[in-house]
């Protein structure tokens, strides 16, 4: 769906793998940055949990691995490599179709946040903050987001949002509010709100929130909030991802 609420369309359905409709998708899927691929975690007939790569252009579907649990799917910014969990952490190269299991310290914990190609870094949740690892899994630094020792910070795996222009943004809950920071300067709060924030625009000027009624756009610099999409009654959006922002598709 476009940000203005128009052109709502389905790009893929689980019935292509389970025609009888006996499937569940309890974990968010993740579309590649170039919008061509979709990696899904699907449980067919409650018996076969799989990680499946869908080519939205050719409609080809390729099962990459089996196993349940939190898939924690992530893509490299150039769409060439994908990472996911299923009995450990896996790395799959789209062009060569080669997949390898990341062993030892390279097996970043299942709270993987986001992989940044330019800096080759992984962000993983740890207690009241996050750890930064290099590509090999070596720990670079730890960041604590609980600014008050008597309070707890809550950071979800989907709280990491990378933008080519502004780098890594982090969204977390603290003292009942959503907070937005940039990983380059985690001590500085860029924006805070009672709403649950879900995605950052590529230019870093806006952050979006979701509720059961609407998707709202927040202008970070002035705190202005606009309702951009009104949802149907009973809607429940667990994850919000912005794609192909330059064209609006």
mmCIF file of C-alpha atoms in Angstrom:
data_model
loop_
_atom_site.group_PDB
_atom_site.id
_atom_site.type_symbol
_atom_site.label_atom_id
_atom_site.label_comp_id
_atom_site.label_asym_id
_atom_site.label_seq_id
_atom_site.Cartn_x
_atom_site.Cartn_y
_atom_site.Cartn_z
ATOM 1 C CA UNK A 1 0.000 0.000 0.000
ATOM 2 C CA UNK A 2 1.253 3.506 -0.755
ATOM 3 C CA UNK A 3 1.813 5.925 2.092
ATOM 4 C CA UNK A 4 -1.302 7.855 1.040
ATOM 5 C CA UNK A 5 -3.388 4.698 1.514
ATOM 6 C CA UNK A 6 -3.946 3.975 -2.171
ATOM 7 C CA UNK A 7 -3.140 0.878 -4.234
ATOM 8 C CA UNK A 8 -3.511 -1.737 -1.526
ATOM 9 C CA UNK A 9 -2.442 -5.050 -3.028
ATOM 10 C CA UNK A 10 -1.250 -8.488 -2.006
ATOM 11 C CA UNK A 11 2.170 -9.506 -3.312
ATOM 12 C CA UNK A 12 2.108 -13.113 -2.082
ATOM 13 C CA UNK A 13 -0.175 -15.523 -0.234
ATOM 14 C CA UNK A 14 0.565 -18.649 1.782
ATOM 15 C CA UNK A 15 -2.006 -20.580 -0.233
ATOM 16 C CA UNK A 16 0.624 -20.906 -2.976
ATOM 17 C CA UNK A 17 2.384 -23.365 -0.657
ATOM 18 C CA UNK A 18 -0.696 -24.691 1.138
ATOM 19 C CA UNK A 19 -3.673 -24.588 -1.286
ATOM 20 C CA UNK A 20 -6.049 -25.930 1.374
ATOM 21 C CA UNK A 21 -5.335 -22.883 3.514
ATOM 22 C CA UNK A 22 -3.909 -24.902 6.413
ATOM 23 C CA UNK A 23 -0.931 -22.734 7.231
ATOM 24 C CA UNK A 24 0.126 -20.067 9.671
ATOM 25 C CA UNK A 25 2.669 -17.267 9.545
ATOM 26 C CA UNK A 26 3.370 -16.292 13.139
ATOM 27 C CA UNK A 27 6.585 -14.422 12.359
ATOM 28 C CA UNK A 28 6.962 -11.380 10.096
ATOM 29 C CA UNK A 29 8.220 -11.868 6.559
ATOM 30 C CA UNK A 30 10.841 -9.535 5.145
ATOM 31 C CA UNK A 31 11.040 -8.077 1.656
ATOM 32 C CA UNK A 32 14.442 -7.420 0.082
ATOM 33 C CA UNK A 33 15.466 -3.755 -0.300
ATOM 34 C CA UNK A 34 15.230 -4.043 -4.096
ATOM 35 C CA UNK A 35 11.637 -5.320 -3.609
ATOM 36 C CA UNK A 36 12.182 -8.440 -5.707
ATOM 37 C CA UNK A 37 12.360 -11.129 -3.033
ATOM 38 C CA UNK A 38 10.342 -12.094 0.015
ATOM 39 C CA UNK A 39 11.646 -14.430 2.705
ATOM 40 C CA UNK A 40 8.824 -15.977 4.720
ATOM 41 C CA UNK A 41 8.604 -18.198 7.785
ATOM 42 C CA UNK A 42 5.581 -20.425 7.286
ATOM 43 C CA UNK A 43 4.120 -23.344 9.227
ATOM 44 C CA UNK A 44 2.164 -25.655 6.922
ATOM 45 C CA UNK A 45 -0.622 -27.718 8.517
ATOM 46 C CA UNK A 46 1.109 -27.152 11.882
ATOM 47 C CA UNK A 47 3.575 -29.871 10.939
ATOM 48 C CA UNK A 48 6.187 -28.383 8.621
ATOM 49 C CA UNK A 49 7.843 -25.111 9.626
ATOM 50 C CA UNK A 50 9.956 -23.705 6.803
ATOM 51 C CA UNK A 51 11.901 -20.680 5.622
ATOM 52 C CA UNK A 52 10.921 -20.031 2.009
ATOM 53 C CA UNK A 53 12.406 -17.549 -0.476
ATOM 54 C CA UNK A 54 9.856 -16.149 -2.926
ATOM 55 C CA UNK A 55 10.905 -14.419 -6.146
ATOM 56 C CA UNK A 56 8.107 -11.895 -6.666
ATOM 57 C CA UNK A 57 9.159 -11.372 -10.292
ATOM 58 C CA UNK A 58 9.285 -14.991 -11.483
ATOM 59 C CA UNK A 59 6.965 -16.369 -8.750
ATOM 60 C CA UNK A 60 9.530 -19.083 -8.054
ATOM 61 C CA UNK A 61 9.566 -20.415 -4.490
ATOM 62 C CA UNK A 62 12.598 -22.051 -2.898
ATOM 63 C CA UNK A 63 12.631 -23.756 0.490
ATOM 64 C CA UNK A 64 15.838 -22.781 2.253
ATOM 65 C CA UNK A 65 15.493 -24.510 5.616
ATOM 66 C CA UNK A 66 13.120 -26.240 7.962
ATOM 67 C CA UNK A 67 12.541 -25.513 11.619
ATOM 68 C CA UNK A 68 10.373 -23.352 13.838
ATOM 69 C CA UNK A 69 11.143 -20.540 16.238
ATOM 70 C CA UNK A 70 11.741 -16.853 15.684
ATOM 71 C CA UNK A 71 13.046 -16.552 12.109
ATOM 72 C CA UNK A 72 14.458 -13.036 12.607
ATOM 73 C CA UNK A 73 14.831 -12.451 8.880
ATOM 74 C CA UNK A 74 17.158 -9.726 7.656
ATOM 75 C CA UNK A 75 18.563 -8.623 4.280
ATOM 76 C CA UNK A 76 21.779 -6.910 3.343
ATOM 77 C CA UNK A 77 21.157 -3.425 1.944
ATOM 78 C CA UNK A 78 22.218 -4.517 -1.560
ATOM 79 C CA UNK A 79 19.698 -7.426 -1.549
ATOM 80 C CA UNK A 80 22.476 -9.910 -2.342
ATOM 81 C CA UNK A 81 22.507 -11.721 0.989
ATOM 82 C CA UNK A 82 19.879 -12.712 3.515
ATOM 83 C CA UNK A 83 20.209 -13.851 7.094
ATOM 84 C CA UNK A 84 17.755 -15.838 9.168
ATOM 85 C CA UNK A 85 17.524 -18.132 12.165
ATOM 86 C CA UNK A 86 16.386 -21.740 12.248
ATOM 87 C CA UNK A 87 18.480 -24.053 14.392
ATOM 88 C CA UNK A 88 21.190 -21.412 14.365
ATOM 89 C CA UNK A 89 22.010 -18.455 12.151
ATOM 90 C CA UNK A 90 22.163 -18.927 8.366
ATOM 91 C CA UNK A 91 23.531 -16.808 5.532
ATOM 92 C CA UNK A 92 22.222 -17.228 1.975
ATOM 93 C CA UNK A 93 23.636 -15.667 -1.219
ATOM 94 C CA UNK A 94 20.867 -15.104 -3.753
ATOM 95 C CA UNK A 95 23.012 -15.079 -6.915
ATOM 96 C CA UNK A 96 24.980 -18.248 -6.172
ATOM 97 C CA UNK A 97 22.205 -19.947 -4.144
ATOM 98 C CA UNK A 98 24.850 -20.911 -1.599
ATOM 99 C CA UNK A 99 23.854 -21.158 2.036
ATOM 100 C CA UNK A 100 26.097 -21.563 5.039
ATOM 101 C CA UNK A 101 25.577 -21.833 8.753
ATOM 102 C CA UNK A 102 27.391 -19.225 10.805
ATOM 103 C CA UNK A 103 29.227 -21.074 13.555
ATOM 104 C CA UNK A 104 30.897 -19.991 16.773
ATOM 105 C CA UNK A 105 30.976 -16.260 17.477
ATOM 106 C CA UNK A 106 29.730 -15.611 13.928
ATOM 107 C CA UNK A 107 26.405 -17.107 15.071
ATOM 108 C CA UNK A 108 24.932 -13.805 16.266
ATOM 109 C CA UNK A 109 22.203 -14.382 18.925
ATOM 110 C CA UNK A 110 18.591 -14.766 17.829
ATOM 111 C CA UNK A 111 17.936 -11.130 18.737
ATOM 112 C CA UNK A 112 19.703 -9.949 15.575
ATOM 113 C CA UNK A 113 18.692 -6.418 14.759
ATOM 114 C CA UNK A 114 19.942 -5.379 11.342
ATOM 115 C CA UNK A 115 22.908 -6.062 9.075
ATOM 116 C CA UNK A 116 24.583 -2.962 7.654
ATOM 117 C CA UNK A 117 26.461 -3.697 4.436
ATOM 118 C CA UNK A 118 28.475 -0.483 4.342
ATOM 119 C CA UNK A 119 29.872 -0.975 7.821
ATOM 120 C CA UNK A 120 29.497 -4.782 7.910
ATOM 121 C CA UNK A 121 27.972 -4.667 11.355
ATOM 122 C CA UNK A 122 25.361 -6.645 13.245
ATOM 123 C CA UNK A 123 23.259 -5.174 16.041
ATOM 124 C CA UNK A 124 21.908 -7.573 18.678
ATOM 125 C CA UNK A 125 19.735 -6.892 21.715
ATOM 126 C CA UNK A 126 21.334 -7.384 25.106
ATOM 127 C CA UNK A 127 19.442 -6.535 28.289
ATOM 128 C CA UNK A 128 18.651 -2.813 28.381
ATOM 129 C CA UNK A 129 20.486 -2.042 25.160
ATOM 130 C CA UNK A 130 22.280 -3.589 22.244
ATOM 131 C CA UNK A 131 25.657 -4.944 21.200
ATOM 132 C CA UNK A 132 27.443 -4.061 17.970
ATOM 133 C CA UNK A 133 29.346 -6.877 16.222
ATOM 134 C CA UNK A 134 31.527 -6.890 13.132
ATOM 135 C CA UNK A 135 30.829 -9.308 10.272
ATOM 136 C CA UNK A 136 32.910 -12.059 11.905
ATOM 137 C CA UNK A 137 30.924 -11.726 15.127
ATOM 138 C CA UNK A 138 33.529 -9.879 17.177
ATOM 139 C CA UNK A 139 32.037 -7.516 19.752
ATOM 140 C CA UNK A 140 32.744 -3.870 18.907
ATOM 141 C CA UNK A 141 30.816 -2.112 21.655
ATOM 142 C CA UNK A 142 27.879 -2.283 24.050
ATOM 143 C CA UNK A 143 25.200 0.416 24.318
ATOM 144 C CA UNK A 144 22.940 0.782 27.367
ATOM 145 C CA UNK A 145 19.616 2.539 26.700
ATOM 146 C CA UNK A 146 18.374 2.558 30.304
ATOM 147 C CA UNK A 147 19.392 6.117 31.113
ATOM 148 C CA UNK A 148 17.880 5.836 34.592
ATOM 149 C CA UNK A 149 19.256 2.849 36.539
ATOM 150 C CA UNK A 150 15.838 2.391 38.179
ATOM 151 C CA UNK A 151 14.036 1.960 34.842
ATOM 152 C CA UNK A 152 14.135 -0.685 32.118
ATOM 153 C CA UNK A 153 14.458 -0.174 28.359
ATOM 154 C CA UNK A 154 12.570 -2.442 25.957
ATOM 155 C CA UNK A 155 14.105 -2.975 22.520
ATOM 156 C CA UNK A 156 12.474 -5.241 19.923
ATOM 157 C CA UNK A 157 14.355 -6.871 17.013
ATOM 158 C CA UNK A 158 12.372 -4.698 14.609
ATOM 159 C CA UNK A 159 13.583 -1.555 16.344
ATOM 160 C CA UNK A 160 16.609 -1.271 14.044
ATOM 161 C CA UNK A 161 16.122 0.796 10.871
ATOM 162 C CA UNK A 162 18.973 1.453 8.467
ATOM 163 C CA UNK A 163 18.943 4.346 5.982
ATOM 164 C CA UNK A 164 21.676 4.952 3.407
ATOM 165 C CA UNK A 165 21.632 8.689 4.078
ATOM 166 C CA UNK A 166 21.546 8.768 7.863
ATOM 167 C CA UNK A 167 22.821 5.370 8.949
ATOM 168 C CA UNK A 168 21.367 3.235 11.713
ATOM 169 C CA UNK A 169 18.314 4.379 13.674
ATOM 170 C CA UNK A 170 17.105 2.576 16.783
ATOM 171 C CA UNK A 171 13.568 2.634 18.203
ATOM 172 C CA UNK A 172 12.945 1.457 21.752
ATOM 173 C CA UNK A 173 10.408 1.767 24.572
ATOM 174 C CA UNK A 174 11.490 3.496 27.763
ATOM 175 C CA UNK A 175 9.376 4.741 30.672
ATOM 176 C CA UNK A 176 6.160 4.138 28.731
ATOM 177 C CA UNK A 177 7.206 6.000 25.575
ATOM 178 C CA UNK A 178 8.782 5.204 22.214
ATOM 179 C CA UNK A 179 12.207 6.772 21.711
ATOM 180 C CA UNK A 180 14.192 7.296 18.523
ATOM 181 C CA UNK A 181 17.976 7.599 18.425
ATOM 182 C CA UNK A 182 20.750 7.315 15.849
ATOM 183 C CA UNK A 183 23.327 4.617 16.608
ATOM 184 C CA UNK A 184 26.116 7.098 15.845
ATOM 185 C CA UNK A 185 25.079 9.139 18.911
ATOM 186 C CA UNK A 186 22.908 6.889 21.130
ATOM 187 C CA UNK A 187 23.015 9.332 24.041
ATOM 188 C CA UNK A 188 20.883 11.865 22.104
ATOM 189 C CA UNK A 189 17.108 11.333 21.948
ATOM 190 C CA UNK A 190 15.914 12.527 18.529
ATOM 191 C CA UNK A 191 12.213 11.988 19.141
ATOM 192 C CA UNK A 192 9.850 10.525 21.726
ATOM 193 C CA UNK A 193 6.125 9.844 21.746
ATOM 194 C CA UNK A 194 3.458 7.790 23.494
ATOM 195 C CA UNK A 195 2.667 6.138 20.132
ATOM 196 C CA UNK A 196 4.366 2.897 19.075
ATOM 197 C CA UNK A 197 6.875 3.796 16.383
ATOM 198 C CA UNK A 198 7.517 1.337 13.575
ATOM 199 C CA UNK A 199 9.639 2.659 10.678
ATOM 200 C CA UNK A 200 11.896 5.557 9.671
ATOM 201 C CA UNK A 201 11.811 7.307 6.276
ATOM 202 C CA UNK A 202 14.905 7.045 4.076
ATOM 203 C CA UNK A 203 15.671 10.752 4.470
ATOM 204 C CA UNK A 204 15.461 10.476 8.259
ATOM 205 C CA UNK A 205 12.884 13.265 8.465
ATOM 206 C CA UNK A 206 9.858 11.163 9.385
ATOM 207 C CA UNK A 207 9.047 8.216 11.614
ATOM 208 C CA UNK A 208 5.822 6.214 11.359
ATOM 209 C CA UNK A 209 3.617 4.687 14.029
ATOM 210 C CA UNK A 210 0.791 2.163 13.922
ATOM 211 C CA UNK A 211 -2.336 1.608 15.961
ATOM 212 C CA UNK A 212 -5.540 -0.381 15.531
ATOM 213 C CA UNK A 213 -7.039 2.641 13.748
ATOM 214 C CA UNK A 214 -4.372 4.205 11.565
ATOM 215 C CA UNK A 215 -0.799 4.604 10.372
ATOM 216 C CA UNK A 216 0.544 8.018 11.344
ATOM 217 C CA UNK A 217 3.528 10.043 10.123
ATOM 218 C CA UNK A 218 5.587 12.004 12.658
ATOM 219 C CA UNK A 219 7.836 14.874 11.541
ATOM 220 C CA UNK A 220 10.868 14.387 13.778
ATOM 221 C CA UNK A 221 12.100 17.997 13.799
ATOM 222 C CA UNK A 222 8.831 19.642 14.883
ATOM 223 C CA UNK A 223 6.812 16.749 16.340
ATOM 224 C CA UNK A 224 3.927 17.181 13.896
ATOM 225 C CA UNK A 225 1.704 14.077 13.568
ATOM 226 C CA UNK A 226 -0.403 13.323 10.493
ATOM 227 C CA UNK A 227 -2.772 10.444 9.879
ATOM 228 C CA UNK A 228 -1.758 8.963 6.517
ATOM 229 C CA UNK A 229 -3.729 5.703 6.344
ATOM 230 C CA UNK A 230 -6.997 4.840 8.091
ATOM 231 C CA UNK A 231 -7.180 1.118 8.821
ATOM 232 C CA UNK A 232 -10.237 -1.085 8.796
ATOM 233 C CA UNK A 233 -11.800 -2.051 12.113
ATOM 234 C CA UNK A 234 -9.933 -4.764 13.983
ATOM 235 C CA UNK A 235 -6.662 -4.273 12.094
ATOM 236 C CA UNK A 236 -3.481 -5.388 13.822
ATOM 237 C CA UNK A 237 -0.164 -4.443 12.215
ATOM 238 C CA UNK A 238 2.744 -6.134 13.928
ATOM 239 C CA UNK A 239 5.517 -4.790 11.704
ATOM 240 C CA UNK A 240 5.713 -1.764 9.426
ATOM 241 C CA UNK A 241 8.303 -1.636 6.652
ATOM 242 C CA UNK A 242 8.883 1.159 4.145
ATOM 243 C CA UNK A 243 9.993 -0.008 0.676
ATOM 244 C CA UNK A 244 10.842 1.677 -2.601
ATOM 245 C CA UNK A 245 10.228 5.113 -1.120
ATOM 246 C CA UNK A 246 11.518 7.032 -4.115
ATOM 247 C CA UNK A 247 8.728 5.758 -6.363
ATOM 248 C CA UNK A 248 6.086 5.209 -3.715
ATOM 249 C CA UNK A 249 5.512 1.623 -4.855
#
